[in-house]
Coordinates of C-alpha atoms in Angstrom, one line a residue:
X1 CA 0.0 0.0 0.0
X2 CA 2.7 2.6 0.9
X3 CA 4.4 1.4 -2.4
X4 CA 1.2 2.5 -4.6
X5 CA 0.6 5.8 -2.4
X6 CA 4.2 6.5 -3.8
X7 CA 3.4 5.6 -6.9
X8 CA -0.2 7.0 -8.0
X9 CA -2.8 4.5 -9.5
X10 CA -4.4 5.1 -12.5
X11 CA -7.9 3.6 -10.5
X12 CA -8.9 2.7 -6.9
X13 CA -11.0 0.0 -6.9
X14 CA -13.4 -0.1 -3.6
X15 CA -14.1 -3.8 -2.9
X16 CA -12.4 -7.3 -4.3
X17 CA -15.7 -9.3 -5.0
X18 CA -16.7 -10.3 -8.3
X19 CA -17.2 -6.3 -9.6
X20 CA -14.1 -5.6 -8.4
X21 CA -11.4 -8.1 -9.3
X22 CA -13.2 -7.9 -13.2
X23 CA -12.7 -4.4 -13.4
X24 CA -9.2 -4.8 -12.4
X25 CA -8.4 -7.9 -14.2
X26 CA -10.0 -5.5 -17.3
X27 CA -8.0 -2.7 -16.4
X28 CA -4.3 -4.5 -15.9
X29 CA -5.3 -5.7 -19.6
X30 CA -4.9 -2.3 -20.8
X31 CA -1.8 -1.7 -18.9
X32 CA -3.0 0.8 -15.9
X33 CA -1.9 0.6 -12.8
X34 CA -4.5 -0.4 -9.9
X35 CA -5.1 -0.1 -6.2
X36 CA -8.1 -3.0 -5.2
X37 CA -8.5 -1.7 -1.5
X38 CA -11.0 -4.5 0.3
X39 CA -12.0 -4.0 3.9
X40 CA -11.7 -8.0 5.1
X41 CA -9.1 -9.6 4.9
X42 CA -9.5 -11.8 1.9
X43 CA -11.4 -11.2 -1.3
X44 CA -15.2 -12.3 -2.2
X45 CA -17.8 -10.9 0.0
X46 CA -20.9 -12.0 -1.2
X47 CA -19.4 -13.8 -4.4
X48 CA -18.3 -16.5 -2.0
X49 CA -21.7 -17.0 -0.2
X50 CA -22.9 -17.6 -4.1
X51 CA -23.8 -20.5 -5.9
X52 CA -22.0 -19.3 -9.3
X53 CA -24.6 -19.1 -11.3
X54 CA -23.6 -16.6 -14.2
X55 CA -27.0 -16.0 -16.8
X56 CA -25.6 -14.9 -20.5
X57 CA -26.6 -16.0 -23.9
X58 CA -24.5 -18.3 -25.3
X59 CA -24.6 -19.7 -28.4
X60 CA -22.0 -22.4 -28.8
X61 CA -23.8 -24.4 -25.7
X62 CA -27.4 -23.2 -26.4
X63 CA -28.2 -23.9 -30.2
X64 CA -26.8 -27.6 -29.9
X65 CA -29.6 -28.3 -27.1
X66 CA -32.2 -26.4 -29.2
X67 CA -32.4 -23.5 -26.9
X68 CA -32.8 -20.5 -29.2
X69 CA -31.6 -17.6 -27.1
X70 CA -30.9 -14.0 -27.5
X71 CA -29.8 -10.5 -26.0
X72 CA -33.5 -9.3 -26.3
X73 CA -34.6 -12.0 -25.2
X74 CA -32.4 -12.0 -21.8
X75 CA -33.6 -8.3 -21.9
X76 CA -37.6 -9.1 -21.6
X77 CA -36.8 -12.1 -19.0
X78 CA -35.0 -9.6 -16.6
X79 CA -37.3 -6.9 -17.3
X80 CA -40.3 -9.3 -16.3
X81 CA -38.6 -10.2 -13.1
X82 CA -38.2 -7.1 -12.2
X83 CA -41.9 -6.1 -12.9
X84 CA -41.1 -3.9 -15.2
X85 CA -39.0 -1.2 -12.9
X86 CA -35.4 -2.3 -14.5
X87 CA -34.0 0.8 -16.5
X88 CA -34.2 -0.1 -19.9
X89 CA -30.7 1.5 -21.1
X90 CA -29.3 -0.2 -17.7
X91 CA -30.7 -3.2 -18.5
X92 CA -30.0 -3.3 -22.2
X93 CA -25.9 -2.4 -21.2
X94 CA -26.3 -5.6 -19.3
X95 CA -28.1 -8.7 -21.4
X96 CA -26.0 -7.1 -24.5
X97 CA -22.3 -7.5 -22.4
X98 CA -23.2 -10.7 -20.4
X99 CA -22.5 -12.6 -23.9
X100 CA -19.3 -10.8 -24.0
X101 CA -18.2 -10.9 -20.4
X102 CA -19.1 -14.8 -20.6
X103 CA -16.9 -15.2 -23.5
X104 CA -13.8 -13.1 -21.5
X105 CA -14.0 -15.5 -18.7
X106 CA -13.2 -18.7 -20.6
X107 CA -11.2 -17.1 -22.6
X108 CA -8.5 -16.2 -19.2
X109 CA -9.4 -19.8 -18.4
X110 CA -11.9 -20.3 -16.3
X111 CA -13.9 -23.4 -16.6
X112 CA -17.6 -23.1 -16.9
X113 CA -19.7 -26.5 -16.8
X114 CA -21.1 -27.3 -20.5
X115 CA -24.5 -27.9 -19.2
X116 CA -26.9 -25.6 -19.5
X117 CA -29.6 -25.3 -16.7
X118 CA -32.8 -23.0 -15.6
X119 CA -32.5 -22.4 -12.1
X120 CA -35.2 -22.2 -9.8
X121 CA -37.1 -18.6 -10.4
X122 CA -35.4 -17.9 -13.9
X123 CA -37.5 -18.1 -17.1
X124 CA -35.7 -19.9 -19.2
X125 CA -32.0 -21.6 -20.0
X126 CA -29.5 -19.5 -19.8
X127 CA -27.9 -20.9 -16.1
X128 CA -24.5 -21.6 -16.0
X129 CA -21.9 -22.7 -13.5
X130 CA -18.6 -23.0 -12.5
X131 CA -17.0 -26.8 -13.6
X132 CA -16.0 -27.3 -9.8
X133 CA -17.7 -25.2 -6.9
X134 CA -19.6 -22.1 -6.7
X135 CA -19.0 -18.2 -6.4
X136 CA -15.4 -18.8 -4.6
X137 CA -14.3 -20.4 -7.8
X138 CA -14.2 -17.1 -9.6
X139 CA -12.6 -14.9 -6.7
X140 CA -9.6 -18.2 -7.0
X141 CA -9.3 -17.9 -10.6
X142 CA -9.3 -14.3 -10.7
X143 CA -7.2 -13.7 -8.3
X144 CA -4.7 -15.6 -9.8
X145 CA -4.4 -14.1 -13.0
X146 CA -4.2 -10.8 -11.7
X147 CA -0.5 -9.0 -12.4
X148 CA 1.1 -8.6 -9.0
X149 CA 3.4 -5.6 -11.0
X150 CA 0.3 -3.8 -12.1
X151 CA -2.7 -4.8 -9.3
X152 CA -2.0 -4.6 -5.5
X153 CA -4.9 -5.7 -3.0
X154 CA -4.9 -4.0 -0.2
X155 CA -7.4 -5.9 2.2
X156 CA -8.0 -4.4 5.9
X157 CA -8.4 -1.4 4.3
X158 CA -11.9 0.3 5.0
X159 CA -13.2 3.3 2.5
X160 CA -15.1 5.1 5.2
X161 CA -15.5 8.8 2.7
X162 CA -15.0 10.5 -0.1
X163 CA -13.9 14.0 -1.5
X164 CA -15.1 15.5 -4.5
X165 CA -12.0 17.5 -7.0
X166 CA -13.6 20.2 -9.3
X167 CA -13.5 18.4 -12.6
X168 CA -11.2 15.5 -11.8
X169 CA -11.2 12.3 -9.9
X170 CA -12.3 11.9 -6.0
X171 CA -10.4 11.5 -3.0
X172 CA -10.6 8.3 -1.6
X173 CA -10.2 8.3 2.4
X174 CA -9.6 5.3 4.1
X175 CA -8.5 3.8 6.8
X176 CA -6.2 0.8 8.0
X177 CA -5.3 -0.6 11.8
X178 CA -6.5 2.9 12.8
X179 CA -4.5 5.1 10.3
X180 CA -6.3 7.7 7.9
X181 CA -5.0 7.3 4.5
X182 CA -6.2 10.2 1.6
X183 CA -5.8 8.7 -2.4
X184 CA -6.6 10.1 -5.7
X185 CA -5.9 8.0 -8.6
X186 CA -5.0 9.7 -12.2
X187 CA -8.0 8.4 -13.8
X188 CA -11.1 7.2 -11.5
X189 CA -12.5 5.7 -8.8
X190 CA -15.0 2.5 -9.2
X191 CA -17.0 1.5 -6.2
X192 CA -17.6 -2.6 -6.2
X193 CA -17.9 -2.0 -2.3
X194 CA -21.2 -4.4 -2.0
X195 CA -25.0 -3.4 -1.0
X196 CA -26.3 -2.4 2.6
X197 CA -28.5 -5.1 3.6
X198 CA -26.0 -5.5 6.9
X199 CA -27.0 -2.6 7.7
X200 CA -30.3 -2.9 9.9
X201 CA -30.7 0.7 10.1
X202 CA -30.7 1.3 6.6
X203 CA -32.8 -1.5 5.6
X204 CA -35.4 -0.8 8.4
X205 CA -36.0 2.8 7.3
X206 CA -35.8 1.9 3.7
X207 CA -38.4 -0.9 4.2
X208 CA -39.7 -1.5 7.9
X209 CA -40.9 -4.6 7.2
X210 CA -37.6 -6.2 7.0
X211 CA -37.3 -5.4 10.7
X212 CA -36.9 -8.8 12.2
X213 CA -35.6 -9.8 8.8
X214 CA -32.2 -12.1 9.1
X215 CA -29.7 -11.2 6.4
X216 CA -28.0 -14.2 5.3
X217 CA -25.4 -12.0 3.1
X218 CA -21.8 -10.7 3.6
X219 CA -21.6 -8.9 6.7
X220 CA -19.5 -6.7 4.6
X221 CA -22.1 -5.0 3.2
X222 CA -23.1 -2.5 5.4
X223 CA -23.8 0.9 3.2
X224 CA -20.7 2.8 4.3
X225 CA -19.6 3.4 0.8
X226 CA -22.8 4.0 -0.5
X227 CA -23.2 6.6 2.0
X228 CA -20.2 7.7 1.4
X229 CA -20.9 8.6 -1.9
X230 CA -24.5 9.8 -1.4
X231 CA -22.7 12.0 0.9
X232 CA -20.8 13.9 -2.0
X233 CA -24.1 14.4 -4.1
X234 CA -24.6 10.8 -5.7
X235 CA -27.9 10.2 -6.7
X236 CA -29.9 6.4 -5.6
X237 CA -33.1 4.7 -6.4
X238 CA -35.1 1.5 -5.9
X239 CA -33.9 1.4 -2.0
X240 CA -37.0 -0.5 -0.8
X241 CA -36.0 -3.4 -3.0
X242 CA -34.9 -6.4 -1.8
X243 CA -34.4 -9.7 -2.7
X244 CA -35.9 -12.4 -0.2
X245 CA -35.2 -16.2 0.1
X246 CA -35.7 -19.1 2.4
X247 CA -32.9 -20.5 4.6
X248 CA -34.3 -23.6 3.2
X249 CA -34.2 -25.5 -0.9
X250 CA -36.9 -27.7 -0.4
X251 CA -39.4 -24.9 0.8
X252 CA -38.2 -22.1 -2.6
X253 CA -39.4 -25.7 -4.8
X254 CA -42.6 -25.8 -3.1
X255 CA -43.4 -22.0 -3.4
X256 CA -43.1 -22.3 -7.1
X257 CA -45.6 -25.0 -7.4
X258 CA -48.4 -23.4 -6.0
X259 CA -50.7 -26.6 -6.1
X260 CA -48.8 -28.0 -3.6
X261 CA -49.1 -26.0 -0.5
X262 CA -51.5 -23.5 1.4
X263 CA -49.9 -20.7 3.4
X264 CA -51.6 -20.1 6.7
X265 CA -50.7 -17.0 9.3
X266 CA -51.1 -17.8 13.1
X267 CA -54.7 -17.7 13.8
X268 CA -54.8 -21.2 11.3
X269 CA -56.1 -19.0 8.2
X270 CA -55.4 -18.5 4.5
X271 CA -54.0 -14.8 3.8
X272 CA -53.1 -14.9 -0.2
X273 CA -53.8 -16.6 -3.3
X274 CA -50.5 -19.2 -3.3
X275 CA -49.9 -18.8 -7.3
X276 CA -48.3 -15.4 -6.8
X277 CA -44.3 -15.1 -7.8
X278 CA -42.6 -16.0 -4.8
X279 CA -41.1 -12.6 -3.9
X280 CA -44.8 -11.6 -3.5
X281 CA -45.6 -14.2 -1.5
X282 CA -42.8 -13.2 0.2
X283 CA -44.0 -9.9 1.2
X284 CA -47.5 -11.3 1.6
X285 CA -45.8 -13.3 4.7
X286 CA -44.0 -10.7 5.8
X287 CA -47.5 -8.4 6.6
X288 CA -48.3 -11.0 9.2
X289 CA -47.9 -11.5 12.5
X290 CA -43.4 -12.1 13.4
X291 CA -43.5 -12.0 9.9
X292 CA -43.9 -15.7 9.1
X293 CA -46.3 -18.1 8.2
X294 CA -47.2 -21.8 8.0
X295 CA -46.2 -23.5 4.8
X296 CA -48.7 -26.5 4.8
X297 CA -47.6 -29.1 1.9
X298 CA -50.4 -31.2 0.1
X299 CA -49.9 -34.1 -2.1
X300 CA -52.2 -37.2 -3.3
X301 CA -54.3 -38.9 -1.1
X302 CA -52.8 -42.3 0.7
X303 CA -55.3 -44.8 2.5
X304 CA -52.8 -45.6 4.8
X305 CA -52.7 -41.7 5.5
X306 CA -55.8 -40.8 6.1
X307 CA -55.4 -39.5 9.6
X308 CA -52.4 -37.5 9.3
X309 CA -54.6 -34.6 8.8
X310 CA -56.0 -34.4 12.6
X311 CA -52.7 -32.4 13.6
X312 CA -53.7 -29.4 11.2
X313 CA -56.3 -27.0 10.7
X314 CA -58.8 -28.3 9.9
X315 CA -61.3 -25.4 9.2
X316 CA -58.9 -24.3 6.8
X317 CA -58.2 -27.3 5.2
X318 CA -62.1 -27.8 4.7
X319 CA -62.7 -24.7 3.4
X320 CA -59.8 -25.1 0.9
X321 CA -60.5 -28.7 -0.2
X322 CA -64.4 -27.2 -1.3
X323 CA -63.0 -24.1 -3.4
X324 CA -60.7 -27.2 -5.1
X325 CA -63.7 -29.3 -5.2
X326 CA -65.9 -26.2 -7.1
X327 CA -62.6 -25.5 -8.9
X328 CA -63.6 -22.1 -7.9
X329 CA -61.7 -20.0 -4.5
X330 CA -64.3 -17.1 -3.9
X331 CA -61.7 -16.4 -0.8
X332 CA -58.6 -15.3 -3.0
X333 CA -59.5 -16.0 -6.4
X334 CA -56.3 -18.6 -6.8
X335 CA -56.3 -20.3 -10.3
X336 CA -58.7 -23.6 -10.8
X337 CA -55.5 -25.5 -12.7
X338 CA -53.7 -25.3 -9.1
X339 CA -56.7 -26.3 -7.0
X340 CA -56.1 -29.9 -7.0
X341 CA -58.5 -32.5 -5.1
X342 CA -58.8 -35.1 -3.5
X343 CA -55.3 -34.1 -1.2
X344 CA -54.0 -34.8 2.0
X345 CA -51.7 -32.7 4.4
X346 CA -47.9 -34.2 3.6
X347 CA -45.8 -31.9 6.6
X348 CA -46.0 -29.0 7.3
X349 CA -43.3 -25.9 7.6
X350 CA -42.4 -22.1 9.5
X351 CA -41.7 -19.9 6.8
X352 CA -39.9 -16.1 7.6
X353 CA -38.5 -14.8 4.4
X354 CA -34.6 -13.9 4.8
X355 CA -32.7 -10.9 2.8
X356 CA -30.4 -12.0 0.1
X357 CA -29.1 -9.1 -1.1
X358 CA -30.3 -5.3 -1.7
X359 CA -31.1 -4.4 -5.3
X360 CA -31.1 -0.5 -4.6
X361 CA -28.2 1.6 -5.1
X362 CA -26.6 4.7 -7.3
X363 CA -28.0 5.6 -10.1
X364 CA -25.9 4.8 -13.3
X365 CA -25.8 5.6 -16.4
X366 CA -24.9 2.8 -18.9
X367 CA -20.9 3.8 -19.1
X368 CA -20.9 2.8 -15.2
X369 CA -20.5 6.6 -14.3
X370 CA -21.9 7.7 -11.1
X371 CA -25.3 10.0 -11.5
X372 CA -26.1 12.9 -9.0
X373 CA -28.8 14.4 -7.7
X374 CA -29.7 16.5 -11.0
X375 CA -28.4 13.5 -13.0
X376 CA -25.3 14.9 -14.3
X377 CA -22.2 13.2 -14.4
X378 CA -20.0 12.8 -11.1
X379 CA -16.3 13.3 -13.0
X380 CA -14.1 10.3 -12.0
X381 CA -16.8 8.3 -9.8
X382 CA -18.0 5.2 -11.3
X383 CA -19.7 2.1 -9.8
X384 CA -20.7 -2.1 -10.4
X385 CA -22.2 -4.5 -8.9
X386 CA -24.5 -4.4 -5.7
X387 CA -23.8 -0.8 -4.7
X388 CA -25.7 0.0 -8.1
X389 CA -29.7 0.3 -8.4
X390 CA -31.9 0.0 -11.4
X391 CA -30.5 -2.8 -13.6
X392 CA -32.0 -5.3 -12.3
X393 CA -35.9 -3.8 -11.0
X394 CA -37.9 -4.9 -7.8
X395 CA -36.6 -8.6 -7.8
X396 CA -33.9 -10.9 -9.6
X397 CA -33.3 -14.2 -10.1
X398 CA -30.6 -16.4 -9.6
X399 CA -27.3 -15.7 -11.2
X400 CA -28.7 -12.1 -12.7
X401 CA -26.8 -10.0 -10.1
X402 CA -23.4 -12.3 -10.9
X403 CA -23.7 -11.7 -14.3
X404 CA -24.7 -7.9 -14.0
X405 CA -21.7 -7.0 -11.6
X406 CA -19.1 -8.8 -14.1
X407 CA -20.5 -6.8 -17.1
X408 CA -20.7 -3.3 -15.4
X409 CA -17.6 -3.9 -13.5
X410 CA -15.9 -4.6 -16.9
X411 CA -17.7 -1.4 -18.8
X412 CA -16.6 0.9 -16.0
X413 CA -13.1 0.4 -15.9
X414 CA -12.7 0.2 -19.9
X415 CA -15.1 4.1 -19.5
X416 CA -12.2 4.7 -17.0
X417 CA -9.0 3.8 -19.5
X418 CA -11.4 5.1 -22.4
X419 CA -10.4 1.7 -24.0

């Protein structure tokens, strides 16, 4: 570190997760000199709590298993995910360089699985994954063909503000065991520094619903850079967006086959139609009482079974097993394909929706440059991956915000290097 302050970086990098090791992995290609400063002391952050997924069109894998993909079409997928709230030139900047980012990858080396999947919550084929373990496989591989000459990582080293320059790059103030350290690089700055759903003050007065909320993210990602750059006049949007799981696989399958469960809050009642998206339903749990509910699974009637159904409620049950006899649910107007009779109560689970990640952040425009609060251009400020807000809209699914973090990463430091 006291070797680069000597020597002045072309770009800072905030944060060595996905975003950040692309950008500089991009921006050692073009010769520049990069500071990577990461607050932990190892690379990752959320990328290593990942599953690797990485969405992108791609051709040579898709067209041999008839799978006719496209840019557009990634474009309209995302876009319907994300009802509809993802900014279109955002968006676009994205589905258009995830073919391209995909390609870089392999060609540096890394091994991608030749399967093709659709993971659970995506609309259609475009999954893929890493040939041997999950979102720690990229921060490996990138690591290691990173130029010591060129890159230096300088982990334990918290951004905790910034400074604006008139009409050139900002100050980057840090600190490390307790020391204040001021940098400017030549060029730019590019925040990769993570989202702030650590940060239960922020998430609680962005959405107070989230209250009792576990986050099951990188601790890491606690806002302070964001702030830190709302704090010079940087612009954000879509802050009450969050994307919600379950700490449990089998119960995310159920909630996408809505013939196959009732939810039930705690006075033994039905409180939504079940065939909702499952971020709605969700946020439909979430309105109840310690924001959870009863996930009660049905499946085919057995003979030998037939009791099994004294344990629950059975009020509810009756009431639900007419509107599937009538095919019609007057309660909640659910859709007669998914009311399925005769049925029995199979088990029976506690459901309280978990944060993933947040999806709000700056405000970009599609060269990765930071927006302000009258949507000009911040000179030198420029950010990727979970920090941002708008690419991706109200939800995402599985290995969008990968993929999106790679490509913007990758876009910002080549608007950076004007390569």
């Amino acid at each position: 570190l006291r070797a680069m302050m000597s020597i002045k970086p072309d770009l800072i990098i905030v944060g060595a997760g996905m975003a950040g090791l692309c950008a500089a992995k991009t921006a050692i290609e073009a010769g520049a000199r990069v500071l990577v400063l990461e607050k932990a002391y190892r690379s990752g952050g959320t990328t290593r709590l990942s599953d690797g997924v990485f969405n992108a069109c791609d051709p040579q894998r898709q067209y041999p298993l008839d799978i006719h993909d496209s840019p557009e079409r990634h474009f309209q997928d995302v876009m319907e995910q994300g009802r509809g709230k993802s900014h279109p030139n955002l968006l676009q900047a994205y589905t258009y360089g995830a073919q391209e980012t995909f390609s870089w990858l392999e060609h540096l080396g890394f091994k991608f699985d030749d399967r093709v999947t659709q993971e659970a919550g995506t609309l259609y084929p475009r999954c893929h994954k890493p040939l041997e373990g999950g979102g720690a496989s990229y921060i490996e591989f990138l690591l290691s063909v990173l130029s010591s000459s060129l890159c230096t990582v300088a982990y334990g080293c918290e951004v905790i503000g910034l400074k604006t320059n008139s009409n050139s790059c900002p100050t980057v103030i840090a600190q490390k065991k307790g020391d204040l350290i001021e940098l400017t690089p030549r060029k730019g700055v590019l925040l990769c520094a993570g989202g702030f759903a650590a940060n239960r003050r922020m998430v609680t007065s962005q959405f107070s619903l989230l209250t009792g909320s576990e986050y099951i993210g990188s601790r890491d990602c606690d806002g302070v850079v964001l702030s830190a750059a709302v704090d010079i006049g940087a612009e954000c949007l879509h802050m009450s967006f969050f994307d919600l799981c379950s700490d449990s696989n089998e119960i995310e399958e159920l909630l996408s086959n809505p013939a196959d469960f009732i939810l039930l809050n705690d006075q033994g009642k039905r409180f939504c139609r079940e065939d909702l998206d499952v971020q709605s339903l969700y946020e439909a749990i979430l309105l109840q009482n310690n924001h959870s509910a009863d996930l009660v699974c049905l499946g085919p009637v057995k003979r030998e079974s037939n009791s099994r159904q004294s344990n629950y409620p059975l009020e509810a049950l009756n009431k639900y097993a007419k509107a599937c006899r009538l095919k019609i649910d007057d309660e909640f107007g659910k859709n007669p394909y998914f009311l399925r009779y005769p049925f029995e109560v199979v088990k029976q689970f506690k459901v309280s929706p978990k944060m993933k990640c947040s999806l709000g952040g700056l405000l970009i425009n599609e060269k990765a440059q930071v927006l302000n609060r009258e949507r000009e251009v911040m000179p030198g400020l420029y950010a990727a991956g979970e920090i941002v807000g708008g690419i991706l809209g109200e939800k995402s699914a599985s290995g969008e915000g990968l993929a999106s973090a790679a490509v913007f990463a990758r876009i910002g430091a080549r608007e950076v290097l004007r390569i």
